Amino acid sequence: MRKMNEYSRRDFIKKSSAAGLAAVTLPNMDFINSLEINEKFQIGATFILWGYGLDNLEPALKEMKQLGYHCFETFGWTIQEMEDKGIRLEEMIAKHNIPIRSAFCMTDVLDPSPSKRKEELAKLTSWAKLLKRAGGTLVEYCPASIDRKGFDYKEHKKTMVESMNDYAKAVTDLGLTCALHPHTGTPIETEEEVYFIMENVDTTYMKFGPDAGQLEKGGADPVKIFRDFMPLIEHVHLKDYEGGDNGYLGYAPLGEGHVKIKKLLKMLERGRDKMVGDIMFELDYDNKIKPAYSTFEAAKISRDYLKDLGYSFS
């Protein structure tokens, strides 16, 4: 696996500066650890814990609001489904008084044909426009899922980078931020794949939206990745991971797994003055195995863990 050595660090800094991140430097951890936290980020929640369909969205918003989460994230295709059924997301947001911050959106990055790229771009653009209309600010972008058996990103790197550059520019041109979300079961899962893509995409348009639990599950080191790409982080999925068949696909309520949540939060609070997105609590839902907690209990355990760390909830 390629290490991010001093040469590649210099390349990354140079590229980031050329992309408009003037005078950016990768943070020195001794320096970060010496700083005081001036203000903590607000915490939102993704609705995946409550399920994957449109019918799950309103129950999720009710419990999120009850627990004091500041905002939420849903899927781009869920927003589109609402629109196609004549349901305005803005009305649901007003009803439950919890704003939307982001939408998780997936498109193909492996098919090199112009027709496929055009089709995927149109889909993503539609989702982004609906998100913006509802008050959202960020697309949490993820390449579409694939069969990873025998997959080698080196065989697809040109198409992957070119397609993601096109997608990210389209989102940015709409006035939103596009943040790359590495995910298990997609073309960007391993640490090597994360570093390759983030060192080669155009960071003028593609920012970073890491998921701590996904990185851990994919065999990567979340602390290292957060540290190395800190200047580009605009959104975070805060997820814990314990492994096993537990009804959460191996993930866990915050504080019940082995992801270094406290360290990651400390790094974010000291390494980022602000982000376009937020820190989003997330816990995946497995509809094949009954978990130990109800959705409300799991979200409450995670909220209480964060409250103990000094985070406030509305």
Short mmCIF file of the C-alpha atoms (twelve columns), coordinates in Angstrom:
data_MODEL
# 
_entry.id   MODEL 
# 
loop_
_atom_site.group_PDB 
_atom_site.id 
_atom_site.type_symbol 
_atom_site.label_atom_id 
_atom_site.label_alt_id 
_atom_site.label_comp_id 
_atom_site.label_asym_id 
_atom_site.label_seq_id 
_atom_site.Cartn_x 
_atom_site.Cartn_y 
_atom_site.Cartn_z 
_atom_site.pdbx_PDB_model_num 
ATOM 1   C CA . MET A 1   0.000   0.000  0.000   1 
ATOM 2   C CA . ARG A 2   1.255   3.438  -0.848  1 
ATOM 3   C CA . LYS A 3   2.190   5.518  2.174   1 
ATOM 4   C CA . MET A 4   1.634   9.258  2.210   1 
ATOM 5   C CA . ASN A 5   5.326   10.140 2.455   1 
ATOM 6   C CA . GLU A 6   6.833   13.587 2.649   1 
ATOM 7   C CA . TYR A 7   6.935   13.862 -1.143  1 
ATOM 8   C CA . SER A 8   3.253   13.096 -1.532  1 
ATOM 9   C CA . ARG A 9   2.446   15.479 1.314   1 
ATOM 10  C CA . ARG A 10  4.184   18.280 -0.580  1 
ATOM 11  C CA . ASP A 11  2.311   17.339 -3.717  1 
ATOM 12  C CA . PHE A 12  -0.966  17.401 -1.818  1 
ATOM 13  C CA . ILE A 13  -0.269  20.795 -0.272  1 
ATOM 14  C CA . LYS A 14  0.761   22.221 -3.641  1 
ATOM 15  C CA . LYS A 15  -2.320  20.823 -5.333  1 
ATOM 16  C CA . SER A 16  -4.661  22.067 -2.610  1 
ATOM 17  C CA . SER A 17  -3.207  25.555 -2.831  1 
ATOM 18  C CA . ALA A 18  -3.578  25.550 -6.604  1 
ATOM 19  C CA . ALA A 19  -7.185  24.503 -6.099  1 
ATOM 20  C CA . GLY A 20  -7.934  27.639 -4.136  1 
ATOM 21  C CA . LEU A 21  -7.063  26.572 -0.591  1 
ATOM 22  C CA . ALA A 22  -4.593  29.397 -0.152  1 
ATOM 23  C CA . ALA A 23  -1.644  28.740 2.166   1 
ATOM 24  C CA . VAL A 24  -3.162  25.435 3.317   1 
ATOM 25  C CA . THR A 25  -0.919  23.139 5.319   1 
ATOM 26  C CA . LEU A 26  -1.586  19.739 6.718   1 
ATOM 27  C CA . PRO A 27  -1.942  20.134 10.481  1 
ATOM 28  C CA . ASN A 28  0.877   19.134 12.779  1 
ATOM 29  C CA . MET A 29  -0.698  16.988 15.487  1 
ATOM 30  C CA . ASP A 30  1.536   18.343 18.277  1 
ATOM 31  C CA . PHE A 31  0.345   21.810 17.329  1 
ATOM 32  C CA . ILE A 32  -3.301  20.718 17.170  1 
ATOM 33  C CA . ASN A 33  -3.068  19.034 20.571  1 
ATOM 34  C CA . SER A 34  -1.749  22.257 22.084  1 
ATOM 35  C CA . LEU A 35  -4.746  24.318 21.003  1 
ATOM 36  C CA . GLU A 36  -7.831  24.987 23.070  1 
ATOM 37  C CA . ILE A 37  -11.273 24.238 21.702  1 
ATOM 38  C CA . ASN A 38  -13.152 27.523 21.308  1 
ATOM 39  C CA . GLU A 39  -16.496 26.176 20.195  1 
ATOM 40  C CA . LYS A 40  -17.848 22.702 19.559  1 
ATOM 41  C CA . PHE A 41  -19.600 21.733 16.353  1 
ATOM 42  C CA . GLN A 42  -23.307 21.046 16.278  1 
ATOM 43  C CA . ILE A 43  -24.330 17.422 15.877  1 
ATOM 44  C CA . GLY A 44  -26.886 16.190 13.378  1 
ATOM 45  C CA . ALA A 45  -28.024 12.695 12.452  1 
ATOM 46  C CA . THR A 46  -28.521 10.670 9.289   1 
ATOM 47  C CA . PHE A 47  -31.809 8.818  9.012   1 
ATOM 48  C CA . ILE A 48  -30.341 5.448  8.011   1 
ATOM 49  C CA . LEU A 49  -30.746 4.060  11.562  1 
ATOM 50  C CA . TRP A 50  -34.502 4.222  11.071  1 
ATOM 51  C CA . GLY A 51  -34.416 2.452  7.709   1 
ATOM 52  C CA . TYR A 52  -33.808 3.187  4.049   1 
ATOM 53  C CA . GLY A 53  -37.182 4.107  2.606   1 
ATOM 54  C CA . LEU A 54  -39.344 7.202  2.381   1 
ATOM 55  C CA . ASP A 55  -41.727 5.766  4.988   1 
ATOM 56  C CA . ASN A 56  -38.866 5.812  7.499   1 
ATOM 57  C CA . LEU A 57  -38.063 9.515  7.122   1 
ATOM 58  C CA . GLU A 58  -40.823 11.085 9.173   1 
ATOM 59  C CA . PRO A 59  -40.446 8.688  12.156  1 
ATOM 60  C CA . ALA A 60  -36.717 9.469  12.054  1 
ATOM 61  C CA . LEU A 61  -37.298 13.225 12.136  1 
ATOM 62  C CA . LYS A 62  -39.667 12.907 15.100  1 
ATOM 63  C CA . GLU A 63  -37.088 11.059 17.188  1 
ATOM 64  C CA . MET A 64  -34.168 13.207 16.053  1 
ATOM 65  C CA . LYS A 65  -36.060 16.323 17.097  1 
ATOM 66  C CA . GLN A 66  -37.076 14.785 20.414  1 
ATOM 67  C CA . LEU A 67  -33.430 13.962 21.168  1 
ATOM 68  C CA . GLY A 68  -32.197 17.406 20.195  1 
ATOM 69  C CA . TYR A 69  -30.142 16.653 17.096  1 
ATOM 70  C CA . HIS A 70  -29.583 19.933 15.270  1 
ATOM 71  C CA . CYS A 71  -30.103 18.825 11.659  1 
ATOM 72  C CA . PHE A 72  -30.405 15.744 9.483   1 
ATOM 73  C CA . GLU A 73  -29.212 13.994 6.359   1 
ATOM 74  C CA . THR A 74  -31.217 11.802 4.026   1 
ATOM 75  C CA . PHE A 75  -30.614 10.204 0.621   1 
ATOM 76  C CA . GLY A 76  -30.748 12.056 -2.681  1 
ATOM 77  C CA . TRP A 77  -33.058 9.418  -4.107  1 
ATOM 78  C CA . THR A 78  -35.402 9.776  -1.115  1 
ATOM 79  C CA . ILE A 79  -35.763 13.485 -1.800  1 
ATOM 80  C CA . GLN A 80  -36.428 12.656 -5.467  1 
ATOM 81  C CA . GLU A 81  -39.034 10.060 -4.517  1 
ATOM 82  C CA . MET A 82  -40.824 12.644 -2.393  1 
ATOM 83  C CA . GLU A 83  -40.792 15.099 -5.270  1 
ATOM 84  C CA . ASP A 84  -42.100 12.491 -7.717  1 
ATOM 85  C CA . LYS A 85  -44.975 11.724 -5.325  1 
ATOM 86  C CA . GLY A 86  -45.851 15.385 -4.922  1 
ATOM 87  C CA . ILE A 87  -44.490 15.598 -1.367  1 
ATOM 88  C CA . ARG A 88  -42.389 18.657 -0.617  1 
ATOM 89  C CA . LEU A 89  -39.497 18.019 1.722   1 
ATOM 90  C CA . GLU A 90  -39.697 21.644 2.848   1 
ATOM 91  C CA . GLU A 91  -43.147 21.012 4.334   1 
ATOM 92  C CA . MET A 92  -41.934 18.007 6.312   1 
ATOM 93  C CA . ILE A 93  -38.967 20.020 7.567   1 
ATOM 94  C CA . ALA A 94  -41.275 22.830 8.706   1 
ATOM 95  C CA . LYS A 95  -43.596 20.341 10.388  1 
ATOM 96  C CA . HIS A 96  -40.842 18.825 12.525  1 
ATOM 97  C CA . ASN A 97  -38.714 21.972 12.845  1 
ATOM 98  C CA . ILE A 98  -35.406 20.307 12.062  1 
ATOM 99  C CA . PRO A 99  -33.349 21.528 9.083   1 
ATOM 100 C CA . ILE A 100 -31.726 19.394 6.424   1 
ATOM 101 C CA . ARG A 101 -27.992 19.821 6.023   1 
ATOM 102 C CA . SER A 102 -26.946 17.188 3.502   1 
ATOM 103 C CA . ALA A 103 -27.959 14.374 1.190   1 
ATOM 104 C CA . PHE A 104 -26.094 11.132 0.600   1 
ATOM 105 C CA . CYS A 105 -25.829 10.637 -3.172  1 
ATOM 106 C CA . MET A 106 -24.332 7.780  -5.185  1 
ATOM 107 C CA . THR A 107 -23.452 7.595  -8.878  1 
ATOM 108 C CA . ASP A 108 -21.477 5.259  -11.086 1 
ATOM 109 C CA . VAL A 109 -17.772 6.023  -11.505 1 
ATOM 110 C CA . LEU A 110 -16.603 2.994  -13.520 1 
ATOM 111 C CA . ASP A 111 -18.563 3.144  -16.778 1 
ATOM 112 C CA . PRO A 112 -16.521 5.264  -19.246 1 
ATOM 113 C CA . SER A 113 -19.321 5.787  -21.767 1 
ATOM 114 C CA . PRO A 114 -20.446 9.410  -22.314 1 
ATOM 115 C CA . SER A 115 -24.105 8.357  -22.237 1 
ATOM 116 C CA . LYS A 116 -23.752 6.796  -18.776 1 
ATOM 117 C CA . ARG A 117 -21.863 9.814  -17.448 1 
ATOM 118 C CA . LYS A 118 -24.571 12.118 -18.804 1 
ATOM 119 C CA . GLU A 119 -27.300 9.997  -17.228 1 
ATOM 120 C CA . GLU A 120 -25.603 9.905  -13.831 1 
ATOM 121 C CA . LEU A 121 -24.837 13.613 -13.960 1 
ATOM 122 C CA . ALA A 122 -28.479 14.448 -14.658 1 
ATOM 123 C CA . LYS A 123 -29.581 12.298 -11.713 1 
ATOM 124 C CA . LEU A 124 -27.106 13.873 -9.315  1 
ATOM 125 C CA . THR A 125 -27.958 17.380 -10.505 1 
ATOM 126 C CA . SER A 126 -31.652 16.777 -9.897  1 
ATOM 127 C CA . TRP A 127 -30.985 15.543 -6.348  1 
ATOM 128 C CA . ALA A 128 -28.689 18.485 -5.629  1 
ATOM 129 C CA . LYS A 129 -31.232 21.044 -6.828  1 
ATOM 130 C CA . LEU A 130 -33.939 19.551 -4.623  1 
ATOM 131 C CA . LEU A 131 -31.545 19.497 -1.677  1 
ATOM 132 C CA . LYS A 132 -30.675 23.151 -2.188  1 
ATOM 133 C CA . ARG A 133 -34.336 24.129 -2.497  1 
ATOM 134 C CA . ALA A 134 -34.982 22.472 0.872   1 
ATOM 135 C CA . GLY A 135 -32.154 24.433 2.503   1 
ATOM 136 C CA . GLY A 136 -29.333 21.878 2.358   1 
ATOM 137 C CA . THR A 137 -25.723 22.888 1.795   1 
ATOM 138 C CA . LEU A 138 -23.726 19.735 1.062   1 
ATOM 139 C CA . VAL A 139 -23.812 16.609 -1.081  1 
ATOM 140 C CA . GLU A 140 -22.190 13.674 0.706   1 
ATOM 141 C CA . TYR A 141 -20.983 12.011 -2.471  1 
ATOM 142 C CA . CYS A 142 -20.263 8.286  -2.703  1 
ATOM 143 C CA . PRO A 143 -19.419 6.113  -5.724  1 
ATOM 144 C CA . ALA A 144 -22.064 3.482  -6.438  1 
ATOM 145 C CA . SER A 145 -21.696 0.055  -4.850  1 
ATOM 146 C CA . ILE A 146 -19.867 -2.667 -6.761  1 
ATOM 147 C CA . ASP A 147 -18.874 -6.314 -6.483  1 
ATOM 148 C CA . ARG A 148 -15.399 -5.911 -5.047  1 
ATOM 149 C CA . LYS A 149 -14.293 -9.466 -5.822  1 
ATOM 150 C CA . GLY A 150 -11.275 -9.024 -8.071  1 
ATOM 151 C CA . PHE A 151 -11.699 -5.257 -8.188  1 
ATOM 152 C CA . ASP A 152 -8.504  -3.267 -8.784  1 
ATOM 153 C CA . TYR A 153 -8.921  0.496  -8.778  1 
ATOM 154 C CA . LYS A 154 -5.760  0.871  -10.871 1 
ATOM 155 C CA . GLU A 155 -7.656  -0.521 -13.853 1 
ATOM 156 C CA . HIS A 156 -10.295 2.201  -13.521 1 
ATOM 157 C CA . LYS A 157 -8.406  5.140  -12.048 1 
ATOM 158 C CA . LYS A 158 -8.716  7.432  -15.066 1 
ATOM 159 C CA . THR A 159 -12.475 6.976  -15.359 1 
ATOM 160 C CA . MET A 160 -12.945 7.244  -11.590 1 
ATOM 161 C CA . VAL A 161 -11.078 10.513 -11.277 1 
ATOM 162 C CA . GLU A 162 -12.588 12.087 -14.392 1 
ATOM 163 C CA . SER A 163 -16.148 11.153 -13.469 1 
ATOM 164 C CA . MET A 164 -15.831 12.365 -9.882  1 
ATOM 165 C CA . ASN A 165 -14.344 15.643 -11.069 1 
ATOM 166 C CA . ASP A 166 -17.345 16.121 -13.360 1 
ATOM 167 C CA . TYR A 167 -19.839 15.274 -10.623 1 
ATOM 168 C CA . ALA A 168 -18.188 17.477 -8.010  1 
ATOM 169 C CA . LYS A 169 -17.960 20.449 -10.387 1 
ATOM 170 C CA . ALA A 170 -21.650 20.135 -11.250 1 
ATOM 171 C CA . VAL A 171 -22.604 20.167 -7.567  1 
ATOM 172 C CA . THR A 172 -20.297 23.103 -6.858  1 
ATOM 173 C CA . ASP A 173 -21.693 25.056 -9.815  1 
ATOM 174 C CA . LEU A 174 -25.121 24.777 -8.158  1 
ATOM 175 C CA . GLY A 175 -23.793 26.532 -5.070  1 
ATOM 176 C CA . LEU A 176 -23.417 23.433 -2.902  1 
ATOM 177 C CA . THR A 177 -20.361 21.653 -1.537  1 
ATOM 178 C CA . CYS A 178 -19.478 18.144 -2.702  1 
ATOM 179 C CA . ALA A 179 -17.646 15.945 -0.179  1 
ATOM 180 C CA . LEU A 180 -16.290 12.491 -0.996  1 
ATOM 181 C CA . HIS A 181 -17.513 9.682  1.246   1 
ATOM 182 C CA . PRO A 182 -15.407 6.470  1.148   1 
ATOM 183 C CA . HIS A 183 -17.637 3.468  1.813   1 
ATOM 184 C CA . THR A 184 -17.289 -0.284 2.151   1 
ATOM 185 C CA . GLY A 185 -18.549 -2.174 -0.885  1 
ATOM 186 C CA . THR A 186 -17.712 0.670  -3.272  1 
ATOM 187 C CA . PRO A 187 -14.654 1.503  -5.431  1 
ATOM 188 C CA . ILE A 188 -13.249 3.591  -2.575  1 
ATOM 189 C CA . GLU A 189 -13.042 1.379  0.494   1 
ATOM 190 C CA . THR A 190 -9.416  0.722  1.428   1 
ATOM 191 C CA . GLU A 191 -6.888  3.171  2.782   1 
ATOM 192 C CA . GLU A 192 -4.910  2.947  -0.452  1 
ATOM 193 C CA . GLU A 193 -7.973  3.808  -2.502  1 
ATOM 194 C CA . VAL A 194 -8.818  6.757  -0.267  1 
ATOM 195 C CA . TYR A 195 -5.338  8.220  -0.602  1 
ATOM 196 C CA . PHE A 196 -5.196  7.683  -4.349  1 
ATOM 197 C CA . ILE A 197 -8.511  9.407  -4.994  1 
ATOM 198 C CA . MET A 198 -8.010  12.298 -2.590  1 
ATOM 199 C CA . GLU A 199 -4.542  12.951 -4.021  1 
ATOM 200 C CA . ASN A 200 -5.798  12.925 -7.610  1 
ATOM 201 C CA . VAL A 201 -9.282  14.479 -7.739  1 
ATOM 202 C CA . ASP A 202 -9.623  18.222 -8.244  1 
ATOM 203 C CA . THR A 203 -10.037 19.528 -4.701  1 
ATOM 204 C CA . THR A 204 -11.288 22.831 -6.064  1 
ATOM 205 C CA . TYR A 205 -14.574 20.950 -6.312  1 
ATOM 206 C CA . MET A 206 -14.293 17.679 -4.405  1 
ATOM 207 C CA . LYS A 207 -13.885 18.082 -0.667  1 
ATOM 208 C CA . PHE A 208 -13.834 15.282 1.921   1 
ATOM 209 C CA . GLY A 209 -16.639 13.780 4.013   1 
ATOM 210 C CA . PRO A 210 -15.137 10.788 5.843   1 
ATOM 211 C CA . ASP A 211 -17.070 8.212  7.828   1 
ATOM 212 C CA . ALA A 212 -15.102 7.017  10.869  1 
ATOM 213 C CA . GLY A 213 -16.862 3.662  11.101  1 
ATOM 214 C CA . GLN A 214 -16.708 2.910  7.391   1 
ATOM 215 C CA . LEU A 215 -12.974 3.610  7.352   1 
ATOM 216 C CA . GLU A 216 -12.445 1.361  10.361  1 
ATOM 217 C CA . LYS A 217 -14.527 -1.446 8.851   1 
ATOM 218 C CA . GLY A 218 -12.625 -1.107 5.564   1 
ATOM 219 C CA . GLY A 219 -9.318  -1.704 7.362   1 
ATOM 220 C CA . ALA A 220 -8.145  1.917  7.240   1 
ATOM 221 C CA . ASP A 221 -6.896  4.093  10.084  1 
ATOM 222 C CA . PRO A 222 -9.497  6.856  10.600  1 
ATOM 223 C CA . VAL A 223 -7.157  8.956  12.772  1 
ATOM 224 C CA . LYS A 224 -4.446  8.967  10.106  1 
ATOM 225 C CA . ILE A 225 -6.857  9.780  7.306   1 
ATOM 226 C CA . PHE A 226 -8.635  12.542 9.242   1 
ATOM 227 C CA . ARG A 227 -5.244  14.035 10.108  1 
ATOM 228 C CA . ASP A 228 -3.821  13.919 6.593   1 
ATOM 229 C CA . PHE A 229 -6.867  15.409 4.875   1 
ATOM 230 C CA . MET A 230 -8.055  17.722 7.647   1 
ATOM 231 C CA . PRO A 231 -7.956  20.894 5.448   1 
ATOM 232 C CA . LEU A 232 -10.469 19.305 3.064   1 
ATOM 233 C CA . ILE A 233 -12.969 17.909 5.592   1 
ATOM 234 C CA . GLU A 234 -16.340 19.637 5.228   1 
ATOM 235 C CA . HIS A 235 -18.647 16.972 6.660   1 
ATOM 236 C CA . VAL A 236 -18.295 13.902 8.869   1 
ATOM 237 C CA . HIS A 237 -20.284 10.750 9.543   1 
ATOM 238 C CA . LEU A 238 -19.523 9.912  13.158  1 
ATOM 239 C CA . LYS A 239 -19.959 6.166  13.468  1 
ATOM 240 C CA . ASP A 240 -18.582 3.534  15.826  1 
ATOM 241 C CA . TYR A 241 -17.667 -0.020 14.864  1 
ATOM 242 C CA . GLU A 242 -17.505 -3.207 16.937  1 
ATOM 243 C CA . GLY A 243 -17.814 -5.956 14.296  1 
ATOM 244 C CA . GLY A 244 -20.040 -9.024 14.231  1 
ATOM 245 C CA . ASP A 245 -23.683 -9.565 13.306  1 
ATOM 246 C CA . ASN A 246 -25.384 -7.197 15.709  1 
ATOM 247 C CA . GLY A 247 -28.277 -5.743 13.750  1 
ATOM 248 C CA . TYR A 248 -26.164 -2.721 12.798  1 
ATOM 249 C CA . LEU A 249 -23.914 -4.360 10.184  1 
ATOM 250 C CA . GLY A 250 -21.145 -4.481 12.762  1 
ATOM 251 C CA . TYR A 251 -21.442 -0.814 13.718  1 
ATOM 252 C CA . ALA A 252 -22.489 0.326  17.186  1 
ATOM 253 C CA . PRO A 253 -23.957 3.254  19.111  1 
ATOM 254 C CA . LEU A 254 -21.257 5.825  19.822  1 
ATOM 255 C CA . GLY A 255 -18.958 4.745  22.618  1 
ATOM 256 C CA . GLU A 256 -19.768 1.044  22.299  1 
ATOM 257 C CA . GLY A 257 -17.239 0.184  19.566  1 
ATOM 258 C CA . HIS A 258 -13.514 0.604  19.164  1 
ATOM 259 C CA . VAL A 259 -13.310 3.641  16.852  1 
ATOM 260 C CA . LYS A 260 -11.308 6.417  18.530  1 
ATOM 261 C CA . ILE A 261 -14.283 8.762  18.614  1 
ATOM 262 C CA . LYS A 262 -12.934 11.120 21.275  1 
ATOM 263 C CA . LYS A 263 -9.634  11.558 19.460  1 
ATOM 264 C CA . LEU A 264 -11.339 12.211 16.133  1 
ATOM 265 C CA . LEU A 265 -13.616 14.826 17.670  1 
ATOM 266 C CA . LYS A 266 -10.672 16.504 19.357  1 
ATOM 267 C CA . MET A 267 -8.854  16.627 16.024  1 
ATOM 268 C CA . LEU A 268 -11.869 18.105 14.253  1 
ATOM 269 C CA . GLU A 269 -12.567 20.741 16.853  1 
ATOM 270 C CA . ARG A 270 -8.940  21.862 16.846  1 
ATOM 271 C CA . GLY A 271 -8.207  21.340 13.172  1 
ATOM 272 C CA . ARG A 272 -11.310 22.912 11.600  1 
ATOM 273 C CA . ASP A 273 -12.665 26.365 12.420  1 
ATOM 274 C CA . LYS A 274 -15.866 25.597 10.548  1 
ATOM 275 C CA . MET A 275 -17.321 23.190 8.010   1 
ATOM 276 C CA . VAL A 276 -19.974 23.601 5.340   1 
ATOM 277 C CA . GLY A 277 -21.612 20.450 6.656   1 
ATOM 278 C CA . ASP A 278 -21.811 19.127 10.185  1 
ATOM 279 C CA . ILE A 279 -20.777 16.181 12.284  1 
ATOM 280 C CA . MET A 280 -23.524 13.619 11.741  1 
ATOM 281 C CA . PHE A 281 -24.198 10.764 14.119  1 
ATOM 282 C CA . GLU A 282 -24.853 7.662  12.044  1 
ATOM 283 C CA . LEU A 283 -25.651 4.036  12.760  1 
ATOM 284 C CA . ASP A 284 -26.458 1.655  9.923   1 
ATOM 285 C CA . TYR A 285 -29.592 -0.461 10.023  1 
ATOM 286 C CA . ASP A 286 -29.709 -4.172 9.208   1 
ATOM 287 C CA . ASN A 287 -33.270 -5.309 8.562   1 
ATOM 288 C CA . LYS A 288 -32.282 -8.999 8.772   1 
ATOM 289 C CA . ILE A 289 -31.147 -9.065 12.404  1 
ATOM 290 C CA . LYS A 290 -32.902 -7.501 15.376  1 
ATOM 291 C CA . PRO A 291 -30.520 -5.151 17.216  1 
ATOM 292 C CA . ALA A 292 -30.164 -4.800 20.967  1 
ATOM 293 C CA . TYR A 293 -31.778 -1.348 21.040  1 
ATOM 294 C CA . SER A 294 -34.753 0.422  19.554  1 
ATOM 295 C CA . THR A 295 -33.963 3.261  17.160  1 
ATOM 296 C CA . PHE A 296 -34.714 5.807  19.873  1 
ATOM 297 C CA . GLU A 297 -32.530 4.014  22.424  1 
ATOM 298 C CA . ALA A 298 -29.564 3.727  20.033  1 
ATOM 299 C CA . ALA A 299 -29.819 7.384  19.055  1 
ATOM 300 C CA . LYS A 300 -30.171 8.393  22.710  1 
ATOM 301 C CA . ILE A 301 -27.128 6.354  23.807  1 
ATOM 302 C CA . SER A 302 -25.108 8.112  21.119  1 
ATOM 303 C CA . ARG A 303 -26.472 11.538 22.022  1 
ATOM 304 C CA . ASP A 304 -25.750 10.989 25.726  1 
ATOM 305 C CA . TYR A 305 -22.204 9.878  24.904  1 
ATOM 306 C CA . LEU A 306 -21.680 13.137 23.031  1 
ATOM 307 C CA . LYS A 307 -23.315 15.189 25.796  1 
ATOM 308 C CA . ASP A 308 -20.812 13.695 28.222  1 
ATOM 309 C CA . LEU A 309 -18.078 15.052 25.943  1 
ATOM 310 C CA . GLY A 310 -19.532 18.539 26.192  1 
ATOM 311 C CA . TYR A 311 -21.690 18.736 23.073  1 
ATOM 312 C CA . SER A 312 -25.026 20.468 23.352  1 
ATOM 313 C CA . PHE A 313 -28.347 19.451 21.864  1 
ATOM 314 C CA . SER A 314 -31.356 21.644 21.223  1 
# 
